[in-house]
mmCIF file of C-alpha atoms in Angstrom:
data_model
loop_
_atom_site.group_PDB
_atom_site.id
_atom_site.type_symbol
_atom_site.label_atom_id
_atom_site.label_comp_id
_atom_site.label_asym_id
_atom_site.label_seq_id
_atom_site.Cartn_x
_atom_site.Cartn_y
_atom_site.Cartn_z
ATOM 1 C CA UNK A 1 183.926 65.187 86.639
ATOM 2 C CA UNK A 2 181.214 62.971 85.205
ATOM 3 C CA UNK A 3 179.885 62.311 88.712
ATOM 4 C CA UNK A 4 179.654 66.036 89.451
ATOM 5 C CA UNK A 5 177.583 66.383 86.280
ATOM 6 C CA UNK A 6 175.413 63.435 87.314
ATOM 7 C CA UNK A 7 174.728 65.035 90.690
ATOM 8 C CA UNK A 8 173.488 68.189 88.951
ATOM 9 C CA UNK A 9 171.386 66.229 86.489
ATOM 10 C CA UNK A 10 169.759 64.264 89.279
ATOM 11 C CA UNK A 11 169.097 67.452 91.222
ATOM 12 C CA UNK A 12 167.303 68.819 88.161
ATOM 13 C CA UNK A 13 165.305 65.615 87.677
ATOM 14 C CA UNK A 14 164.391 65.770 91.346
ATOM 15 C CA UNK A 15 163.349 69.425 91.147
ATOM 16 C CA UNK A 16 161.087 68.936 88.139
ATOM 17 C CA UNK A 17 159.098 66.283 90.001
ATOM 18 C CA UNK A 18 157.208 69.328 91.282
ATOM 19 C CA UNK A 19 155.653 69.854 87.839
ATOM 20 C CA UNK A 20 153.356 66.943 88.731
ATOM 21 C CA UNK A 21 151.755 69.199 91.344
ATOM 22 C CA UNK A 22 151.141 72.203 89.070
ATOM 23 C CA UNK A 23 147.426 72.060 88.293
ATOM 24 C CA UNK A 24 146.065 73.421 85.022
ATOM 25 C CA UNK A 25 142.571 74.642 84.225
ATOM 26 C CA UNK A 26 141.784 71.819 81.773
ATOM 27 C CA UNK A 27 140.057 68.727 83.145
ATOM 28 C CA UNK A 28 140.897 65.124 82.338
ATOM 29 C CA UNK A 29 138.536 63.813 79.678
ATOM 30 C CA UNK A 30 136.614 61.811 82.299
ATOM 31 C CA UNK A 31 136.247 65.071 84.283
ATOM 32 C CA UNK A 32 137.487 63.325 87.448
ATOM 33 C CA UNK A 33 139.976 66.098 88.196
ATOM 34 C CA UNK A 34 142.067 68.880 86.620
ATOM 35 C CA UNK A 35 145.105 67.967 84.531
ATOM 36 C CA UNK A 36 148.605 68.660 85.864
ATOM 37 C CA UNK A 37 151.403 70.132 83.794
ATOM 38 C CA UNK A 38 153.624 67.034 83.809
ATOM 39 C CA UNK A 39 150.990 64.722 82.325
ATOM 40 C CA UNK A 40 149.960 67.548 79.967
ATOM 41 C CA UNK A 41 153.573 67.675 78.728
ATOM 42 C CA UNK A 42 153.528 63.905 78.145
ATOM 43 C CA UNK A 43 150.288 64.133 76.223
ATOM 44 C CA UNK A 44 151.607 66.979 74.060
ATOM 45 C CA UNK A 45 154.742 64.996 73.225
ATOM 46 C CA UNK A 46 152.438 62.191 72.049
ATOM 47 C CA UNK A 47 150.497 64.734 69.957
ATOM 48 C CA UNK A 48 153.750 65.774 68.282
ATOM 49 C CA UNK A 49 154.791 62.178 67.684
ATOM 50 C CA UNK A 50 151.452 61.443 65.991
ATOM 51 C CA UNK A 51 150.536 64.664 64.228
ATOM 52 C CA UNK A 52 153.812 66.016 62.830
ATOM 53 C CA UNK A 53 152.563 65.701 59.256
ATOM 54 C CA UNK A 54 150.014 68.467 59.979
ATOM 55 C CA UNK A 55 152.763 71.041 60.622
ATOM 56 C CA UNK A 56 152.639 74.094 58.356
ATOM 57 C CA UNK A 57 156.176 73.379 57.114
ATOM 58 C CA UNK A 58 158.268 70.241 57.626
ATOM 59 C CA UNK A 59 159.490 70.057 61.219
ATOM 60 C CA UNK A 60 162.077 68.110 63.177
ATOM 61 C CA UNK A 61 159.623 66.039 65.193
ATOM 62 C CA UNK A 62 162.194 65.067 67.801
ATOM 63 C CA UNK A 63 163.083 68.699 68.505
ATOM 64 C CA UNK A 64 159.376 69.488 68.785
ATOM 65 C CA UNK A 65 158.982 66.638 71.269
ATOM 66 C CA UNK A 66 161.950 67.881 73.299
ATOM 67 C CA UNK A 67 160.509 71.408 73.360
ATOM 68 C CA UNK A 68 157.153 70.135 74.541
ATOM 69 C CA UNK A 69 158.707 67.952 77.228
ATOM 70 C CA UNK A 70 160.366 70.961 78.827
ATOM 71 C CA UNK A 71 158.131 73.874 77.773
ATOM 72 C CA UNK A 72 156.197 74.009 81.056
ATOM 73 C CA UNK A 73 158.907 73.388 83.663
ATOM 74 C CA UNK A 74 158.975 77.134 84.417
ATOM 75 C CA UNK A 75 155.517 76.661 85.952
ATOM 76 C CA UNK A 76 157.254 75.038 88.921
ATOM 77 C CA UNK A 77 158.188 78.586 89.977
ATOM 78 C CA UNK A 78 155.405 80.690 88.486
ATOM 79 C CA UNK A 79 152.396 78.385 88.096
ATOM 80 C CA UNK A 80 150.177 78.017 85.048
ATOM 81 C CA UNK A 81 148.841 81.202 83.416
ATOM 82 C CA UNK A 82 145.360 80.284 82.187
ATOM 83 C CA UNK A 83 144.445 81.488 78.719
ATOM 84 C CA UNK A 84 141.020 82.827 79.711
ATOM 85 C CA UNK A 85 141.810 84.978 82.753
ATOM 86 C CA UNK A 86 143.703 87.809 81.074
ATOM 87 C CA UNK A 87 146.971 87.789 83.025
ATOM 88 C CA UNK A 88 149.670 90.288 82.053
ATOM 89 C CA UNK A 89 151.736 88.674 79.333
ATOM 90 C CA UNK A 90 154.694 91.004 79.970
ATOM 91 C CA UNK A 91 154.885 90.175 83.658
ATOM 92 C CA UNK A 92 154.343 86.503 82.825
ATOM 93 C CA UNK A 93 157.193 86.498 80.302
ATOM 94 C CA UNK A 94 159.555 88.128 82.788
ATOM 95 C CA UNK A 95 158.700 85.692 85.579
ATOM 96 C CA UNK A 96 158.956 82.677 83.310
ATOM 97 C CA UNK A 97 162.305 83.851 82.006
ATOM 98 C CA UNK A 98 163.702 84.065 85.531
ATOM 99 C CA UNK A 99 162.289 80.622 86.309
ATOM 100 C CA UNK A 100 163.938 79.151 83.216
ATOM 101 C CA UNK A 101 167.294 80.592 84.238
ATOM 102 C CA UNK A 102 166.997 79.202 87.745
ATOM 103 C CA UNK A 103 165.806 75.745 86.703
ATOM 104 C CA UNK A 104 168.094 75.118 83.749
ATOM 105 C CA UNK A 105 170.861 76.662 85.848
ATOM 106 C CA UNK A 106 170.707 73.586 88.074
ATOM 107 C CA UNK A 107 172.126 71.508 85.195
ATOM 108 C CA UNK A 108 175.756 71.236 84.036
ATOM 109 C CA UNK A 109 176.357 74.507 82.122
ATOM 110 C CA UNK A 110 176.470 73.118 78.579
ATOM 111 C CA UNK A 111 173.306 71.058 78.988
ATOM 112 C CA UNK A 112 171.576 73.852 80.884
ATOM 113 C CA UNK A 113 172.349 76.329 78.114
ATOM 114 C CA UNK A 114 171.058 73.935 75.450
ATOM 115 C CA UNK A 115 167.786 73.473 77.300
ATOM 116 C CA UNK A 116 167.438 77.187 77.978
ATOM 117 C CA UNK A 117 167.951 77.900 74.272
ATOM 118 C CA UNK A 118 165.326 75.308 73.340
ATOM 119 C CA UNK A 119 162.862 76.776 75.836
ATOM 120 C CA UNK A 120 163.545 80.298 74.534
ATOM 121 C CA UNK A 121 163.042 79.095 70.960
ATOM 122 C CA UNK A 122 159.636 77.699 71.986
ATOM 123 C CA UNK A 123 158.673 80.938 73.697
ATOM 124 C CA UNK A 124 159.691 83.113 70.731
ATOM 125 C CA UNK A 125 157.675 80.901 68.360
ATOM 126 C CA UNK A 126 159.600 81.988 65.284
ATOM 127 C CA UNK A 127 161.102 78.743 63.981
ATOM 128 C CA UNK A 128 158.976 76.113 62.232
ATOM 129 C CA UNK A 129 159.548 73.660 65.106
ATOM 130 C CA UNK A 130 158.473 76.194 67.698
ATOM 131 C CA UNK A 131 155.444 77.365 65.713
ATOM 132 C CA UNK A 132 154.213 73.774 65.477
ATOM 133 C CA UNK A 133 154.933 73.094 69.163
ATOM 134 C CA UNK A 134 152.982 76.224 70.123
ATOM 135 C CA UNK A 135 150.109 75.167 67.866
ATOM 136 C CA UNK A 136 149.864 71.789 69.628
ATOM 137 C CA UNK A 137 150.010 73.465 73.042
ATOM 138 C CA UNK A 138 146.902 75.403 72.006
ATOM 139 C CA UNK A 139 145.257 72.537 70.082
ATOM 140 C CA UNK A 140 145.236 70.021 72.944
ATOM 141 C CA UNK A 141 143.229 72.137 75.434
ATOM 142 C CA UNK A 142 140.818 73.113 72.650
ATOM 143 C CA UNK A 143 140.230 69.416 71.989
ATOM 144 C CA UNK A 144 139.704 68.783 75.706
ATOM 145 C CA UNK A 145 136.950 71.413 75.702
ATOM 146 C CA UNK A 146 135.341 69.905 72.607
ATOM 147 C CA UNK A 147 135.576 66.370 74.034
ATOM 148 C CA UNK A 148 134.184 67.377 77.432
ATOM 149 C CA UNK A 149 131.381 69.502 76.031
ATOM 150 C CA UNK A 150 132.690 72.881 77.139
ATOM 151 C CA UNK A 151 135.401 72.585 79.809
ATOM 152 C CA UNK A 152 137.162 75.868 80.504
ATOM 153 C CA UNK A 153 134.952 77.697 77.980
ATOM 154 C CA UNK A 154 131.843 76.976 80.016
ATOM 155 C CA UNK A 155 133.626 77.706 83.320
ATOM 156 C CA UNK A 156 134.836 81.090 82.100
ATOM 157 C CA UNK A 157 131.832 82.036 79.939
ATOM 158 C CA UNK A 158 134.037 82.204 76.854
ATOM 159 C CA UNK A 159 132.255 83.202 73.637
ATOM 160 C CA UNK A 160 132.568 81.730 70.145
ATOM 161 C CA UNK A 161 134.473 84.828 69.005
ATOM 162 C CA UNK A 162 136.847 84.619 71.980
ATOM 163 C CA UNK A 163 137.627 80.990 71.172
ATOM 164 C CA UNK A 164 138.417 81.912 67.588
ATOM 165 C CA UNK A 165 140.676 84.798 68.611
ATOM 166 C CA UNK A 166 142.452 83.050 71.519
ATOM 167 C CA UNK A 167 143.205 79.744 69.799
ATOM 168 C CA UNK A 168 142.952 80.515 66.097
ATOM 169 C CA UNK A 169 146.073 82.522 65.242
ATOM 170 C CA UNK A 170 148.501 80.190 67.057
ATOM 171 C CA UNK A 171 147.000 76.939 65.748
ATOM 172 C CA UNK A 172 146.507 78.283 62.224
ATOM 173 C CA UNK A 173 150.093 79.524 62.061
ATOM 174 C CA UNK A 174 151.662 76.217 63.073
ATOM 175 C CA UNK A 175 149.118 73.668 61.844
ATOM 176 C CA UNK A 176 146.593 75.200 59.427
ATOM 177 C CA UNK A 177 144.809 71.955 58.554
ATOM 178 C CA UNK A 178 144.194 71.258 62.233
ATOM 179 C CA UNK A 179 142.730 74.736 62.618
ATOM 180 C CA UNK A 180 140.345 74.125 59.702
ATOM 181 C CA UNK A 181 139.020 71.127 61.628
ATOM 182 C CA UNK A 182 138.937 73.077 64.898
ATOM 183 C CA UNK A 183 136.741 75.731 63.308
ATOM 184 C CA UNK A 184 134.177 73.067 62.414
ATOM 185 C CA UNK A 185 134.185 71.549 65.924
ATOM 186 C CA UNK A 186 134.016 74.936 67.636
ATOM 187 C CA UNK A 187 131.192 76.097 65.370
ATOM 188 C CA UNK A 188 129.280 72.898 66.070
ATOM 189 C CA UNK A 189 129.967 73.175 69.808
ATOM 190 C CA UNK A 190 128.592 76.674 70.094
ATOM 191 C CA UNK A 191 125.627 75.818 67.875
ATOM 192 C CA UNK A 192 124.735 72.923 70.163
ATOM 193 C CA UNK A 193 125.911 74.527 73.390
ATOM 194 C CA UNK A 194 124.482 72.733 76.354
ATOM 195 C CA UNK A 195 122.987 69.883 74.372
ATOM 196 C CA UNK A 196 125.888 67.579 75.246
ATOM 197 C CA UNK A 197 125.774 65.910 71.861
ATOM 198 C CA UNK A 198 129.255 66.961 70.754
ATOM 199 C CA UNK A 199 132.564 65.444 71.657
ATOM 200 C CA UNK A 200 133.252 62.908 68.928
ATOM 201 C CA UNK A 201 136.327 63.702 66.893
ATOM 202 C CA UNK A 202 135.951 60.893 64.430
ATOM 203 C CA UNK B 1 141.934 60.308 53.339
ATOM 204 C CA UNK B 2 144.024 62.540 55.548
ATOM 205 C CA UNK B 3 140.928 63.412 57.584
ATOM 206 C CA UNK B 4 140.114 59.742 58.135
ATOM 207 C CA UNK B 5 143.660 59.310 59.485
ATOM 208 C CA UNK B 6 143.247 62.399 61.680
ATOM 209 C CA UNK B 7 140.048 60.972 63.153
ATOM 210 C CA UNK B 8 141.884 57.795 64.138
ATOM 211 C CA UNK B 9 144.829 59.719 65.551
ATOM 212 C CA UNK B 10 142.542 61.889 67.655
ATOM 213 C CA UNK B 11 140.664 58.830 68.879
ATOM 214 C CA UNK B 12 143.995 57.379 70.034
ATOM 215 C CA UNK B 13 145.046 60.644 71.703
ATOM 216 C CA UNK B 14 141.662 60.700 73.397
ATOM 217 C CA UNK B 15 141.937 57.084 74.561
ATOM 218 C CA UNK B 16 145.387 57.519 76.079
ATOM 219 C CA UNK B 17 144.131 60.339 78.302
ATOM 220 C CA UNK B 18 143.175 57.435 80.582
ATOM 221 C CA UNK B 19 146.864 56.799 81.357
ATOM 222 C CA UNK B 20 146.609 59.844 83.650
ATOM 223 C CA UNK B 21 144.340 57.780 85.890
ATOM 224 C CA UNK B 22 146.572 54.696 86.148
ATOM 225 C CA UNK B 23 148.167 54.953 89.579
ATOM 226 C CA UNK B 24 151.601 53.484 90.253
ATOM 227 C CA UNK B 25 153.110 52.362 93.541
ATOM 228 C CA UNK B 26 155.781 55.085 93.632
ATOM 229 C CA UNK B 27 154.955 58.311 95.451
ATOM 230 C CA UNK B 28 155.694 61.839 94.268
ATOM 231 C CA UNK B 29 158.865 63.110 95.909
ATOM 232 C CA UNK B 30 156.833 65.322 98.260
ATOM 233 C CA UNK B 31 154.840 62.193 99.234
ATOM 234 C CA UNK B 32 151.545 64.052 98.642
ATOM 235 C CA UNK B 33 150.151 61.187 96.524
ATOM 236 C CA UNK B 34 151.122 58.256 94.282
ATOM 237 C CA UNK B 35 152.513 58.945 90.810
ATOM 238 C CA UNK B 36 150.402 58.179 87.736
ATOM 239 C CA UNK B 37 151.737 56.490 84.623
ATOM 240 C CA UNK B 38 151.347 59.504 82.303
ATOM 241 C CA UNK B 39 153.470 61.831 84.426
ATOM 242 C CA UNK B 40 155.891 58.934 85.054
ATOM 243 C CA UNK B 41 156.298 58.602 81.270
ATOM 244 C CA UNK B 42 157.012 62.321 80.989
ATOM 245 C CA UNK B 43 159.592 62.130 83.750
ATOM 246 C CA UNK B 44 161.299 59.133 82.114
ATOM 247 C CA UNK B 45 161.495 60.947 78.787
ATOM 248 C CA UNK B 46 163.268 63.776 80.627
ATOM 249 C CA UNK B 47 165.625 61.220 82.189
ATOM 250 C CA UNK B 48 166.495 59.968 78.696
ATOM 251 C CA UNK B 49 167.001 63.483 77.367
ATOM 252 C CA UNK B 50 169.403 64.263 80.210
ATOM 253 C CA UNK B 51 171.210 61.010 80.880
ATOM 254 C CA UNK B 52 171.795 59.442 77.441
ATOM 255 C CA UNK B 53 175.558 59.642 77.879
ATOM 256 C CA UNK B 54 175.298 57.014 80.626
ATOM 257 C CA UNK B 55 173.968 54.381 78.238
ATOM 258 C CA UNK B 56 176.065 51.236 78.007
ATOM 259 C CA UNK B 57 176.523 51.728 74.255
ATOM 260 C CA UNK B 58 175.694 54.802 72.164
ATOM 261 C CA UNK B 59 171.925 55.104 71.757
ATOM 262 C CA UNK B 60 169.535 57.043 69.567
ATOM 263 C CA UNK B 61 168.198 59.308 72.307
ATOM 264 C CA UNK B 62 165.125 60.307 70.334
ATOM 265 C CA UNK B 63 164.092 56.681 69.806
ATOM 266 C CA UNK B 64 164.606 56.043 73.516
ATOM 267 C CA UNK B 65 162.390 59.034 74.302
ATOM 268 C CA UNK B 66 159.704 57.772 71.922
ATOM 269 C CA UNK B 67 159.823 54.317 73.511
ATOM 270 C CA UNK B 68 159.472 55.785 76.983
ATOM 271 C CA UNK B 69 156.595 58.036 75.947
ATOM 272 C CA UNK B 70 154.545 55.046 74.837
ATOM 273 C CA UNK B 71 155.953 52.180 76.921
ATOM 274 C CA UNK B 72 153.193 52.297 79.537
ATOM 275 C CA UNK B 73 150.060 52.933 77.445
ATOM 276 C CA UNK B 74 149.162 49.230 77.745
ATOM 277 C CA UNK B 75 148.463 49.930 81.421
ATOM 278 C CA UNK B 76 145.243 51.617 80.299
ATOM 279 C CA UNK B 77 143.858 48.096 79.802
ATOM 280 C CA UNK B 78 145.856 46.032 82.294
ATOM 281 C CA UNK B 79 147.001 48.445 85.025
ATOM 282 C CA UNK B 80 150.469 48.761 86.491
ATOM 283 C CA UNK B 81 152.247 45.561 87.584
ATOM 284 C CA UNK B 82 154.253 46.560 90.667
ATOM 285 C CA UNK B 83 157.798 45.199 90.856
ATOM 286 C CA UNK B 84 157.523 44.059 94.483
ATOM 287 C CA UNK B 85 154.292 42.053 94.496
ATOM 288 C CA UNK B 86 155.390 39.070 92.413
ATOM 289 C CA UNK B 87 152.756 39.053 89.669
ATOM 290 C CA UNK B 88 152.992 36.400 86.961
ATOM 291 C CA UNK B 89 155.276 37.770 84.269
ATOM 292 C CA UNK B 90 153.923 35.362 81.640
ATOM 293 C CA UNK B 91 150.310 36.370 82.222
ATOM 294 C CA UNK B 92 151.388 39.992 82.391
ATOM 295 C CA UNK B 93 153.207 39.767 79.057
ATOM 296 C CA UNK B 94 150.191 38.167 77.390
ATOM 297 C CA UNK B 95 147.760 40.764 78.717
ATOM 298 C CA UNK B 96 150.034 43.641 77.795
ATOM 299 C CA UNK B 97 150.523 42.276 74.315
ATOM 300 C CA UNK B 98 146.764 42.178 73.732
ATOM 301 C CA UNK B 99 146.447 45.705 75.097
ATOM 302 C CA UNK B 100 149.156 46.954 72.742
ATOM 303 C CA UNK B 101 147.363 45.442 69.768
ATOM 304 C CA UNK B 102 144.056 47.003 70.762
ATOM 305 C CA UNK B 103 145.470 50.441 71.520
ATOM 306 C CA UNK B 104 147.869 50.846 68.611
ATOM 307 C CA UNK B 105 145.146 49.292 66.439
ATOM 308 C CA UNK B 106 143.129 52.479 66.923
ATOM 309 C CA UNK B 107 145.714 54.356 64.820
ATOM 310 C CA UNK B 108 146.037 54.427 61.017
ATOM 311 C CA UNK B 109 147.643 51.041 60.171
ATOM 312 C CA UNK B 110 151.132 52.253 59.220
ATOM 313 C CA UNK B 111 151.513 54.448 62.275
ATOM 314 C CA UNK B 112 149.938 51.820 64.518
ATOM 315 C CA UNK B 113 152.374 49.192 63.281
ATOM 316 C CA UNK B 114 155.350 51.500 63.828
ATOM 317 C CA UNK B 115 154.283 52.174 67.404
ATOM 318 C CA UNK B 116 153.557 48.517 68.079
ATOM 319 C CA UNK B 117 157.024 47.604 66.797
ATOM 320 C CA UNK B 118 158.627 50.237 69.003
ATOM 321 C CA UNK B 119 156.677 48.999 72.025
ATOM 322 C CA UNK B 120 157.655 45.390 71.265
ATOM 323 C CA UNK B 121 161.293 46.431 70.918
ATOM 324 C CA UNK B 122 161.097 48.013 74.372
ATOM 325 C CA UNK B 123 159.518 44.901 75.852
ATOM 326 C CA UNK B 124 162.105 42.548 74.332
ATOM 327 C CA UNK B 125 164.952 44.734 75.641
ATOM 328 C CA UNK B 126 167.479 43.408 73.145
ATOM 329 C CA UNK B 127 168.547 46.522 71.233
ATOM 330 C CA UNK B 128 170.820 49.147 72.793
ATOM 331 C CA UNK B 129 168.005 51.705 72.731
ATOM 332 C CA UNK B 130 165.598 49.340 74.490
ATOM 333 C CA UNK B 131 168.167 48.220 77.060
ATOM 334 C CA UNK B 132 168.817 51.823 78.016
ATOM 335 C CA UNK B 133 165.092 52.661 78.100
ATOM 336 C CA UNK B 134 164.466 49.654 80.375
ATOM 337 C CA UNK B 135 167.350 50.723 82.620
ATOM 338 C CA UNK B 136 165.825 54.187 83.071
ATOM 339 C CA UNK B 137 162.393 52.684 83.772
ATOM 340 C CA UNK B 138 164.022 50.814 86.673
ATOM 341 C CA UNK B 139 166.377 53.657 87.708
ATOM 342 C CA UNK B 140 163.691 56.303 88.221
ATOM 343 C CA UNK B 141 161.626 54.401 90.849
ATOM 344 C CA UNK B 142 164.834 53.375 92.624
ATOM 345 C CA UNK B 143 165.769 57.050 92.869
ATOM 346 C CA UNK B 144 162.287 57.897 94.172
ATOM 347 C CA UNK B 145 162.800 55.392 96.981
ATOM 348 C CA UNK B 146 166.229 56.796 97.781
ATOM 349 C CA UNK B 147 164.932 60.385 97.699
ATOM 350 C CA UNK B 148 161.889 59.614 99.852
ATOM 351 C CA UNK B 149 163.787 57.549 102.383
ATOM 352 C CA UNK B 150 162.276 54.170 101.521
ATOM 353 C CA UNK B 151 159.087 54.504 99.460
ATOM 354 C CA UNK B 152 157.887 51.175 98.067
ATOM 355 C CA UNK B 153 160.774 49.309 99.763
ATOM 356 C CA UNK B 154 159.504 50.281 103.177
ATOM 357 C CA UNK B 155 155.852 49.653 102.220
ATOM 358 C CA UNK B 156 156.637 46.155 100.948
ATOM 359 C CA UNK B 157 159.388 45.224 103.447
ATOM 360 C CA UNK B 158 161.888 44.800 100.643
ATOM 361 C CA UNK B 159 165.378 43.732 101.719
ATOM 362 C CA UNK B 160 168.770 45.003 100.561
ATOM 363 C CA UNK B 161 169.332 41.788 98.609
ATOM 364 C CA UNK B 162 165.912 42.046 96.933
ATOM 365 C CA UNK B 163 166.656 45.597 95.818
ATOM 366 C CA UNK B 164 169.953 44.464 94.299
ATOM 367 C CA UNK B 165 168.334 41.548 92.478
ATOM 368 C CA UNK B 166 165.172 43.348 91.292
ATOM 369 C CA UNK B 167 166.817 46.538 90.020
ATOM 370 C CA UNK B 168 170.446 45.599 89.469
ATOM 371 C CA UNK B 169 170.505 43.428 86.352
ATOM 372 C CA UNK B 170 168.293 45.740 84.261
ATOM 373 C CA UNK B 171 170.021 48.980 85.282
ATOM 374 C CA UNK B 172 173.518 47.480 85.048
ATOM 375 C CA UNK B 173 172.830 46.090 81.587
ATOM 376 C CA UNK B 174 171.616 49.386 80.112
ATOM 377 C CA UNK B 175 173.485 51.967 82.186
ATOM 378 C CA UNK B 176 176.355 50.411 84.192
ATOM 379 C CA UNK B 177 177.732 53.681 85.571
ATOM 380 C CA UNK B 178 174.306 54.586 86.938
ATOM 381 C CA UNK B 179 174.130 51.194 88.643
ATOM 382 C CA UNK B 180 177.506 51.759 90.283
ATOM 383 C CA UNK B 181 176.050 54.897 91.850
ATOM 384 C CA UNK B 182 172.807 53.118 92.749
ATOM 385 C CA UNK B 183 174.748 50.485 94.668
ATOM 386 C CA UNK B 184 176.285 53.205 96.839
ATOM 387 C CA UNK B 185 172.940 54.883 97.544
ATOM 388 C CA UNK B 186 171.173 51.614 98.243
ATOM 389 C CA UNK B 187 173.956 50.447 100.566
ATOM 390 C CA UNK B 188 173.819 53.756 102.408
ATOM 391 C CA UNK B 189 170.022 53.659 102.577
ATOM 392 C CA UNK B 190 169.899 50.236 104.161
ATOM 393 C CA UNK B 191 172.767 51.109 106.519
ATOM 394 C CA UNK B 192 170.819 54.138 107.756
ATOM 395 C CA UNK B 193 167.368 52.646 107.389
ATOM 396 C CA UNK B 194 164.835 54.631 109.333
ATOM 397 C CA UNK B 195 167.191 57.463 110.188
ATOM 398 C CA UNK B 196 165.813 59.658 107.408
ATOM 399 C CA UNK B 197 169.219 61.169 106.707
ATOM 400 C CA UNK B 198 169.501 59.890 103.149
ATOM 401 C CA UNK B 199 167.921 61.286 100.050
ATOM 402 C CA UNK B 200 170.514 63.688 98.653
ATOM 403 C CA UNK B 201 171.777 62.697 95.238
ATOM 404 C CA UNK B 202 174.400 65.368 94.883
#
């Protein structure tokens, strides 16, 4: 029985190797290439491990880490939906939901259901853990754009107001102190746009 | 005070972006390129989340995940030491130790010390959590080689006996049931070497 479960678990671990080939819009900080969703998930888990004290309310850091580790696996089936290209969020939600059922369905039922529930909790963004996880998922790409002097904002001609409206509510809701800092960096970035003098967080 | 800490934390999160550019010997399962150490760390954390019941003794899964998330950051300074090329383990340990001090030294002191201690615990491989984490760090690349029909074993002309001696003790110590399965796959792989019929874990 245990070996049947192991076979399913290994099939899942094998399947999610494909997340390493899902390319996101954000570049690496050295701009050598675009980031993929597997390494993005690792980086976000590190964000959670380090920054949990900035959550709006106390969170279970380990649950947040688990959510962030698996939040993007649905992209194996549906790809990454970039924040700045205005894809249909209803269609996206439906496709991602199907992908979650297929992928977590590879696992032994109990484990698959636990993971599916954790993924759904992240997507709904109603619990404190999920609100903080969502905030980090928005905070990290914002930081990449600040650190690289524009990133996806420059590529997509995104305005100051669009940055505030696309990142602000989610980050502010889950990590208000981080958003206060973001506002300063974003304001400075757009004030100095093109000068290349920004990008220091310290 | 909190903002000074945040500056240090963001500097660390910025520095570790470089782990995405540290290339390992193992390929992705689709063989399109070599794996990098950031996405490897993500994959290992998922292994821990899924396979904790195979640990030799009960483990704190969340500590194992944390260890695996940060176990490779030292490679930012010293690169990856491949298992099959016989690098000096004493020199390696010394270099990695210096790298850990530099990298975790970027963080606020308390957090940096906690991370350094967790990394040292992983390296020493004496606690149950660390033994299991080490076992997974050896199990995942073994699986990649099984799944890809040879991988680094073929590239480095590694023999059946070398596989048993280089992977066996660490995996067996931390996850004996997983090693029992590995022995079957490895035996089958070397029996069918070159036939390309292996690679199914279920």
